[in-house]
Coordinates of C-alpha atoms and ligand atoms in Angstrom, one line a residue:
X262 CA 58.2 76.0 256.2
X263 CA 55.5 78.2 258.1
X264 CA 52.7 76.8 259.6
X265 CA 50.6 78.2 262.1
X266 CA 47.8 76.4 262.0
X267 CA 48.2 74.9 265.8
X268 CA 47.8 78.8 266.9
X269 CA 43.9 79.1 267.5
X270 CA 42.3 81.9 268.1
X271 CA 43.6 83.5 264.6
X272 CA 40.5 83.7 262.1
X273 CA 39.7 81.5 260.0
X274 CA 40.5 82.8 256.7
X275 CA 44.3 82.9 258.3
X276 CA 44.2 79.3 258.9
X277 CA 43.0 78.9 255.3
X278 CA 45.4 80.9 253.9
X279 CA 47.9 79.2 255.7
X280 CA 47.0 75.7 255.1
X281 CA 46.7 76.7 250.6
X282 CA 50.4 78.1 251.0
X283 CA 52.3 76.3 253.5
X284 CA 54.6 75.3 250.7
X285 CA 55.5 78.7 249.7
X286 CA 58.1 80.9 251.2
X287 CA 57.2 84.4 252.4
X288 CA 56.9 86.8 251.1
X289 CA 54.8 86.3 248.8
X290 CA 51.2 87.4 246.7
X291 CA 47.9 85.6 246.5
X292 CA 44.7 86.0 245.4
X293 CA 41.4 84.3 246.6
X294 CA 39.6 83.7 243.9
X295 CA 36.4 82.7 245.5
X296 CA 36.5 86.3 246.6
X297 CA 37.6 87.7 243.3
X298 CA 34.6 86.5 241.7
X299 CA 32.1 87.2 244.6
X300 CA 33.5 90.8 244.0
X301 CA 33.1 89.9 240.4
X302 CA 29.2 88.9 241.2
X303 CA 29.0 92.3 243.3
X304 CA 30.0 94.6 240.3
X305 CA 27.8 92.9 237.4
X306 CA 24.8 93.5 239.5
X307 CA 25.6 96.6 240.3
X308 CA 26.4 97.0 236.3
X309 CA 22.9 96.0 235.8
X310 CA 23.7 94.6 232.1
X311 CA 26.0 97.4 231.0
X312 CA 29.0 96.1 229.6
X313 CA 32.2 96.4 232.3
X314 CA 35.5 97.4 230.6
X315 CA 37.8 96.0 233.0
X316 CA 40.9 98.9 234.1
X317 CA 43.8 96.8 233.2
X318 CA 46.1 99.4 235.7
X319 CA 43.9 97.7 238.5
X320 CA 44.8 93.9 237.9
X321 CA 48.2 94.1 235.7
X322 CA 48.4 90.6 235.4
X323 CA 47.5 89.1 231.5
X324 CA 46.0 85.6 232.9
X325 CA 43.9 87.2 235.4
X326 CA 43.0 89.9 232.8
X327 CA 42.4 86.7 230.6
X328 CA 40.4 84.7 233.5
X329 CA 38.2 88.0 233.9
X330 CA 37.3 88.5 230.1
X331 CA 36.4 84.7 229.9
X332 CA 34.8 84.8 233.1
X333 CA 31.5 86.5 232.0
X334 CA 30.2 88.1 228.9
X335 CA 29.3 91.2 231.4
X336 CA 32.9 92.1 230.8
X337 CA 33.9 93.8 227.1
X338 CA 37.3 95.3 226.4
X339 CA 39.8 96.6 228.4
X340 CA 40.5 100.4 229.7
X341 CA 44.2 100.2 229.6
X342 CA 47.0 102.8 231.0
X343 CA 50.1 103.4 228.1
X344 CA 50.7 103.1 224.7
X345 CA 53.6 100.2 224.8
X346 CA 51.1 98.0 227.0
X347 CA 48.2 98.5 224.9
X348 CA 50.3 97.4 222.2
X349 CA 51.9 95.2 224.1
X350 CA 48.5 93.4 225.2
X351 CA 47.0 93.5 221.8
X352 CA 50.1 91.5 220.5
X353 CA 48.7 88.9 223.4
X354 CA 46.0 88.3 221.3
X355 CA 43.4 91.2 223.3
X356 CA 41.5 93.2 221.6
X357 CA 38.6 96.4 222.3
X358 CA 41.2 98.7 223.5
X359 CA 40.7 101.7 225.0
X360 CA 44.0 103.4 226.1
X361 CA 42.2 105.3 229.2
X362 CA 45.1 108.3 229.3
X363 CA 46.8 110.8 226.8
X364 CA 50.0 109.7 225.3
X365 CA 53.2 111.2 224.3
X366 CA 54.7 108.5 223.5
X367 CA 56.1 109.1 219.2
X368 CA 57.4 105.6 219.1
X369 CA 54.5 103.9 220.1
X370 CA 51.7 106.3 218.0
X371 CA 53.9 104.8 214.8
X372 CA 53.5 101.3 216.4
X373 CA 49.9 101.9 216.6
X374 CA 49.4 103.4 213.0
X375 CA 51.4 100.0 211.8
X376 CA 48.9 97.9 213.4
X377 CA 45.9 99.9 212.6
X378 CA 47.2 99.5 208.8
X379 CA 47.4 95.6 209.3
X380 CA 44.7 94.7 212.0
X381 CA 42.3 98.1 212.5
X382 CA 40.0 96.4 214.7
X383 CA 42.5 95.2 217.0
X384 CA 44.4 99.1 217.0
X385 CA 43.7 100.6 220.4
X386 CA 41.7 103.4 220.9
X387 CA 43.7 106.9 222.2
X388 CA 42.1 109.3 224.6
X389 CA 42.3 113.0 223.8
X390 CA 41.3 116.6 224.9
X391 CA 43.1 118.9 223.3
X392 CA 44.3 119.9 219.6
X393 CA 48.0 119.6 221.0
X394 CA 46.9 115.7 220.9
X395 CA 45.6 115.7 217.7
X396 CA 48.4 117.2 216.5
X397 CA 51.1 115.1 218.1
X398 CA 49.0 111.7 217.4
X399 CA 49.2 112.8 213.8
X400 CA 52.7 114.1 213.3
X401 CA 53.8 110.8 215.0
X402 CA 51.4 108.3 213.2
X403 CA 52.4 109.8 209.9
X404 CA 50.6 108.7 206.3
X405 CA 47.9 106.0 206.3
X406 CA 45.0 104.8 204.5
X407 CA 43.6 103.4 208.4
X408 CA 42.5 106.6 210.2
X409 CA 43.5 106.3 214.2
X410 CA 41.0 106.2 216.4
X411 CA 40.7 108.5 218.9
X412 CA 37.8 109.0 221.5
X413 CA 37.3 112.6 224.1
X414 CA 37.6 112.9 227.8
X415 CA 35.1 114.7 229.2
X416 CA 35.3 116.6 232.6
X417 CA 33.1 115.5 235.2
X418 CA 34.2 117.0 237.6
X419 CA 32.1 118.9 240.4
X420 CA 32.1 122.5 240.8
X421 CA 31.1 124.7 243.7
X422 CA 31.0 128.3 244.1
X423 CA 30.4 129.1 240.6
X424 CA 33.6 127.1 239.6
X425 CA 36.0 128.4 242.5
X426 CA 36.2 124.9 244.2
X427 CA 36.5 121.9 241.8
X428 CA 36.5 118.7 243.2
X429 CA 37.7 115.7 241.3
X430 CA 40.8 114.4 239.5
X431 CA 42.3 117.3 237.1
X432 CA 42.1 115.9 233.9
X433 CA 40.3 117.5 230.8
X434 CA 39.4 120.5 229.8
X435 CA 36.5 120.3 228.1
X436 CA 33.6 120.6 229.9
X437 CA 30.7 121.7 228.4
X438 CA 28.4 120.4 225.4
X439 CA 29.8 123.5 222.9
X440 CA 33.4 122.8 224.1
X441 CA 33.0 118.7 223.3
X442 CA 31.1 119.8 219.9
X443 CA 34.2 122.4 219.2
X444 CA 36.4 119.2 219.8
X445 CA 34.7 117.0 218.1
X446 CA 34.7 118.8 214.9
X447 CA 38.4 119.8 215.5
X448 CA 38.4 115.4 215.0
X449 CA 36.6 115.4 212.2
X450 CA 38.1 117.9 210.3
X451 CA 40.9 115.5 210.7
X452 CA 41.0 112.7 208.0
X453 CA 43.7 111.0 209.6
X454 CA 41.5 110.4 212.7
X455 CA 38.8 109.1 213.6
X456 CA 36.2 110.0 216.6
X457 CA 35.3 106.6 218.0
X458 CA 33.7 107.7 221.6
X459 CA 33.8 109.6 224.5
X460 CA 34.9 108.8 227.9
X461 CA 34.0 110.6 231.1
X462 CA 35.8 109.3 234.9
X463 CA 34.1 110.5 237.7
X464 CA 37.0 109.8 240.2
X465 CA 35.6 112.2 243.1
X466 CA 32.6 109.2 243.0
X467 CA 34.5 106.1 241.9
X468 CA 37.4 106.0 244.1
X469 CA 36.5 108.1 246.8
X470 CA 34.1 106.3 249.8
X471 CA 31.6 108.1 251.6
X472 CA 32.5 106.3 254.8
X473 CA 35.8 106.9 256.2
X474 CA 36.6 105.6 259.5
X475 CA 36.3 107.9 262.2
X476 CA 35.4 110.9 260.3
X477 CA 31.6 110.7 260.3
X478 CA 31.3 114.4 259.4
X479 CA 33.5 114.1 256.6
X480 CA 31.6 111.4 255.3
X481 CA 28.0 112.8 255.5
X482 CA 30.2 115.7 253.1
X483 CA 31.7 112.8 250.4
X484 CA 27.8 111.4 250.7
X485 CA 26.4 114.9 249.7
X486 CA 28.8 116.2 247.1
X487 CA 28.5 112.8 245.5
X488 CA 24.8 112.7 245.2
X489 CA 25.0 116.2 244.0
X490 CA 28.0 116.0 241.4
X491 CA 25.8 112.7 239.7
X492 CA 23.0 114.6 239.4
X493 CA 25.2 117.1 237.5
X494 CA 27.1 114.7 235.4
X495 CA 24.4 112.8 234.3
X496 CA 22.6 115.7 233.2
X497 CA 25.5 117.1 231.2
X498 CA 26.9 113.8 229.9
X499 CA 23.6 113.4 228.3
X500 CA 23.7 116.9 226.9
X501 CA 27.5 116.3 225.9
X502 CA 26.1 113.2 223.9
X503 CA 23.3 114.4 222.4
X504 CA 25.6 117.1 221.0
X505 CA 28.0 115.1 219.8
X506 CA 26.2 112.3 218.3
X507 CA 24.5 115.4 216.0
X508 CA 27.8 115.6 214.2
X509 CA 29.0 111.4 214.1
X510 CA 28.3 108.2 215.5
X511 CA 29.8 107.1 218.8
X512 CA 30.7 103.4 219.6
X513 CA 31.0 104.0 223.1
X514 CA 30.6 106.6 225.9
X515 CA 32.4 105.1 228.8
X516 CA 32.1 106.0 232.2
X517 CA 32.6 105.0 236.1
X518 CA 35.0 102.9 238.2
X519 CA 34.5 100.3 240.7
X520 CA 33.2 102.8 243.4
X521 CA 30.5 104.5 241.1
X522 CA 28.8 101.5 239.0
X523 CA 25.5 101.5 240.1
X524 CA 24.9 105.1 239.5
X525 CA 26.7 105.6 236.7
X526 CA 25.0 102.6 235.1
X527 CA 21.8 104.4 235.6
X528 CA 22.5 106.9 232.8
X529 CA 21.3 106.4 229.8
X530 CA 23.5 108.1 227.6
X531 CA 26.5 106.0 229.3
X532 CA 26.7 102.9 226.8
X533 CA 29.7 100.5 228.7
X534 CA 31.4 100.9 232.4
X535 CA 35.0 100.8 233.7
X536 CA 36.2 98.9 236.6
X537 CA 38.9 97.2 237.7
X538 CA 40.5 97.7 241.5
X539 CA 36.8 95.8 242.7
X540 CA 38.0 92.5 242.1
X541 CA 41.4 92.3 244.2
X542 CA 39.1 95.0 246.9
X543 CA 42.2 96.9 248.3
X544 CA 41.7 99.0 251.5
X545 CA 40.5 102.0 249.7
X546 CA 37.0 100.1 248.7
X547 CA 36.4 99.2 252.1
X548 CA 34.7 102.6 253.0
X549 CA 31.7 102.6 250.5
X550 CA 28.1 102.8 252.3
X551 CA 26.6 101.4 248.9
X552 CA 28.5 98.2 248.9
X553 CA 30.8 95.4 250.9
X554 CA 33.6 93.6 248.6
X555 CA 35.8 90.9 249.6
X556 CA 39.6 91.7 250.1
X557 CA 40.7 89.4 247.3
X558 CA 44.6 89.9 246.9
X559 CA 47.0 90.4 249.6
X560 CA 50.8 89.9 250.3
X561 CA 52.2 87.6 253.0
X562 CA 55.9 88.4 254.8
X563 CA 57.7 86.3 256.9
X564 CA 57.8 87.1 261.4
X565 CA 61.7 87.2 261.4
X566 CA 61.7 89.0 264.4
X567 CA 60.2 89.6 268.2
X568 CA 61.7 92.7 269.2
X569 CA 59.2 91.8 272.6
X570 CA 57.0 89.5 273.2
X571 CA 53.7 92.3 271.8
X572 CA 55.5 92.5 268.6
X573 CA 56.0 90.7 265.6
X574 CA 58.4 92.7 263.0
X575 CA 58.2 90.9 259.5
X576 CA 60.6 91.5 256.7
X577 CA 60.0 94.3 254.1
X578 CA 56.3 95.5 253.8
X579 CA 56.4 99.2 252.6
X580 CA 54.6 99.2 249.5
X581 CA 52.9 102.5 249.6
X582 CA 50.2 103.3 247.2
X583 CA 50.1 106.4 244.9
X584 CA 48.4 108.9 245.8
X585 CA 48.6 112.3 248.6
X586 CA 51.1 111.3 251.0
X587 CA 48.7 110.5 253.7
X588 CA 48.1 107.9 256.4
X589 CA 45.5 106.0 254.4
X590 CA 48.3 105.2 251.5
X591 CA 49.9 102.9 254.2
X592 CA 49.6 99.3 253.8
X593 CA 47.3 97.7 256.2
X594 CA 48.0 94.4 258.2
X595 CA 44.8 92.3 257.8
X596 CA 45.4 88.6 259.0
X597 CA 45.5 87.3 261.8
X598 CA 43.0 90.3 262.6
X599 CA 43.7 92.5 265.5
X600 CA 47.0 94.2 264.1
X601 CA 48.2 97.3 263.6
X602 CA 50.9 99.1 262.5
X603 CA 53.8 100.9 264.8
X604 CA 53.1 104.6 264.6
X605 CA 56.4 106.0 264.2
X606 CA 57.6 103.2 261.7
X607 CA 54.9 102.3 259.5
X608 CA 55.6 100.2 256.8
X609 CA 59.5 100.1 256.0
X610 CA 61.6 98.9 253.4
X611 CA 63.1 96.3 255.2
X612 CA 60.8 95.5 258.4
X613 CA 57.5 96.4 259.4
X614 CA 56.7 95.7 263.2
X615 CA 52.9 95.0 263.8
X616 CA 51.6 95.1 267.5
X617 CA 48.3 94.4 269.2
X618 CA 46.6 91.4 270.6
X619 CA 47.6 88.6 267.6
X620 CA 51.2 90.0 268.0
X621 CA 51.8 88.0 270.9
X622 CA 51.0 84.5 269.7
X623 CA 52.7 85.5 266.3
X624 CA 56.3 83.3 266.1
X625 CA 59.6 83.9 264.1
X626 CA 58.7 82.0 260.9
X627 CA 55.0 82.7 260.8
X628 CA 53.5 84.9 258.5
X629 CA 51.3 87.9 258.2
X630 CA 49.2 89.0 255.7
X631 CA 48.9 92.2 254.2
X632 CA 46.4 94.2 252.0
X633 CA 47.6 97.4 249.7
X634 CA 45.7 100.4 249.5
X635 CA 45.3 99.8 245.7
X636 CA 44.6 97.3 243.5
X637 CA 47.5 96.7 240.5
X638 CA 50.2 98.5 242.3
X639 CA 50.8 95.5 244.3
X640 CA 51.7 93.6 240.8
X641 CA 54.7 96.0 240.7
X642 CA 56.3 94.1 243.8
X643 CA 55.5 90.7 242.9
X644 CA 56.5 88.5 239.8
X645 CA 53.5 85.9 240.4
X646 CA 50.2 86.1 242.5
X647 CA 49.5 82.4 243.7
X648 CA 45.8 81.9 243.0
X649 CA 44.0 80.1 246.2
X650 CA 40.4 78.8 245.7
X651 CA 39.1 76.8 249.3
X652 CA 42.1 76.0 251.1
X653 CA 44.9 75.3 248.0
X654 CA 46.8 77.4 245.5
X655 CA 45.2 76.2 242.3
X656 CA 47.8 78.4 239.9
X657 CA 50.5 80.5 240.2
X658 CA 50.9 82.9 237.3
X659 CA 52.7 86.1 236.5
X660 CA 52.1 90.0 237.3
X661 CA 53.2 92.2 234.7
X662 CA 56.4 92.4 236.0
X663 CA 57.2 88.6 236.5
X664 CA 56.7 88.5 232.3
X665 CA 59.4 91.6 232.5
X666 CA 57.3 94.5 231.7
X667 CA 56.8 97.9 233.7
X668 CA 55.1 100.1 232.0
X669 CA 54.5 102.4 234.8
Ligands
PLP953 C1 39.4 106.5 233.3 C2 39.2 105.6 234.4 N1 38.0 104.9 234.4 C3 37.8 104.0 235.4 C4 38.7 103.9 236.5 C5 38.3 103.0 237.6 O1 39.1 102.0 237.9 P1 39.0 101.1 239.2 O2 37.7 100.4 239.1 O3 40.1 100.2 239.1 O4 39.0 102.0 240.3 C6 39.8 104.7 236.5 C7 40.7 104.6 237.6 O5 41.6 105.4 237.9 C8 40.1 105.5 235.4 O6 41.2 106.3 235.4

């Protein structure tokens, strides 16, 4: 058993992570639920009464999906990221479903039209931008007397130079208020769908922070383009809307991410948010000027060696987020504070030496904790996340994967 607590000097949410889990073996994943739902706090303000849909790809874990829905009526729904979990979590009793990303998936489009027959309120919602879609959704979901609901992605993405730069995830292609009104009758003319909202992610605001470390020029940019592209967006997502709702009612126009609430809340025609990654608070929230979350989930791995006496190497420890290969897709040692990683080695498969200060009074057996640069990917490399509240593990309960699902 690891205990560390006789080593002062470490911080003192180390010693309280150490004392709630000195009956666990390393490695393992927690999260501190007293700094899941200060995050939690953080984001409904910011939300300022709009309706959160939580992003089930940030949290991938059904009780703590559960826990978060019951938690506060601020959150509606859920923003979820295939077919077969959408399914999958509606079976689980969820319901509001809005399957954030296009699918291909045949098999699962005849699932859905099955359960949209038997339970249409509980039939997730698909995302679409193009008549290949529409076409596919309906060759796949075959005859019905239930239409399927389907909802448009919008491109908010920001352009400069008359459209020769474009900044921003590359997702949809339709852009403008005529293109979403082509679309939307393309729906319509449809009867086997129905056009149930409209969804637009501004990811160059929502998951990009306008502070990164050490590159203060860079960040005055981010800070620019950002206040320029919302001024964009909300102009346009308004006209989009107006357009739109011309030709049939929307039950929801969706839009943000954890980074991006209180602006995007600010826009009238947005009816309900998105967020997710702000309750665990991985390493890529830590760089917004707008707002401070609390890391909330992390990984501990066992000191198994002292290569000298300035570093600790603890077992395994790679789990690189998605992303452009780039330094800041690293995971990042975070207690006891004053580590870093090797240069040269990074985060490995099977060891990951930390050095710096804390290194030294770090002992074979002892453990260090870890936060990923993302928030749900870390659910793919453990089968529970032990909850901790004060200093004790209150529950244990399981990731996506520990109830045997990967769905991505
Ligand atoms: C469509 C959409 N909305 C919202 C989000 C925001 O999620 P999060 O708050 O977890 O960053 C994402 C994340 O990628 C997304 O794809």
């Amino acid at each position: 058993m690891a205990t560390t607590l006789p080593h002062l000097g470490f911080s003192s949410d180390y010693e309280r992570f150490e004392r709630a889990t000195e009956g666990l073996e390393a490695p393992f994943a927690l999260v501190d639920l007293d700094a899941m739902w200060a995050n939690s706090d953080d984001m409904l303000r910011r939300a300022a009464g709009k309706p959160i849909r939580v992003a089930s790809k940030s949290v991938r874990s059904r009780p703590i999906l559960e826990r978060i829905l019951a938690h506060d009526p601020g959150y509606r729904g859920l923003l979820t990221y295939t077919l077969p979990e959408s399914l999958w979590l509606a079976e689980h009793g969820f319901d509001d479903l809005v399957l954030a990303y296009p699918t291909a998936d045949r098999t699962a489009i005849a699932e859905l039209a099955r359960l949209t027959e038997e339970r249409p309120a509980a039939a997730p919602v698909l995302m679409t931008d193009s008549p290949a879609h529409l076409d596919l959704i309906e060759a796949a979901a075959g005859p019905g007397s239930h239409p399927i609901r389907v909802a448009i992605e919008l491109d908010v993405n920001w352009w400069a130079l008359g459209g020769r730069v474009k900044i921003g995830p590359k997702r949809s292609a339709i852009r403008t208020p005529q293109q979403a009104v082509e679309f939307a009758r393309e729906i319509l003319r449809r009867p086997r769908l129905k056009l149930a909202g409209l969804m637009a992610y501004e990811g160059h605001i929502a998951g990009l922070g306008d502070r990164p470390p050490g590159k203060r020029l860079q960040g005055r940019v981010i800070e620019w383009m950002q206040h320029r592209s919302a001024a964009e967006i909300a102009e346009r997502r308004g006209a989009v809307v107006s357009a739109i709702a011309e030709l049939a009612d929307l039950e929801f126009v969706n839009g943000g991410g954890t980074g991006s609430l209180q602006g995007t809340a600010a826009e009238p025609a947005v009816t309900e948010l998105a967020a997710g990654s702000g309750f665990f608070a991985p390493t890529l929230f830590d760089t917004y000027s707008a707002f401070k979350l609390r890391p909330a989930a992390m990984f501990a791995m066992p000191v198994v060696r002292k290569p000298s006496a300035s570093i600790a190497t603890v077992l395994g420890g790679g789990y690189l987020a998605s992303g452009p290969g780039e330094p800041s897709r690293v995971p990042s040692p975070h207690l006891p504070g004053g580590l870093r990683l090797d240069r040269f080695e990074g985060a490995g498969e099977v060891q990951t030496p930390v050095i710096g200060e804390a290194a030294r009074r770090l002992s074979i057996g002892d453990r260090v904790y870890f936060r990923h640069t993302k928030a749900g990917e870390l659910c793919e490399r453990f089968d529970s996340l032990h909850l901790v509240s004060g200093d004790a593990v209150v529950d244990e309960v399981p990731t996506y994967r520990g109830e045997g699902r990967n769905f991505l």
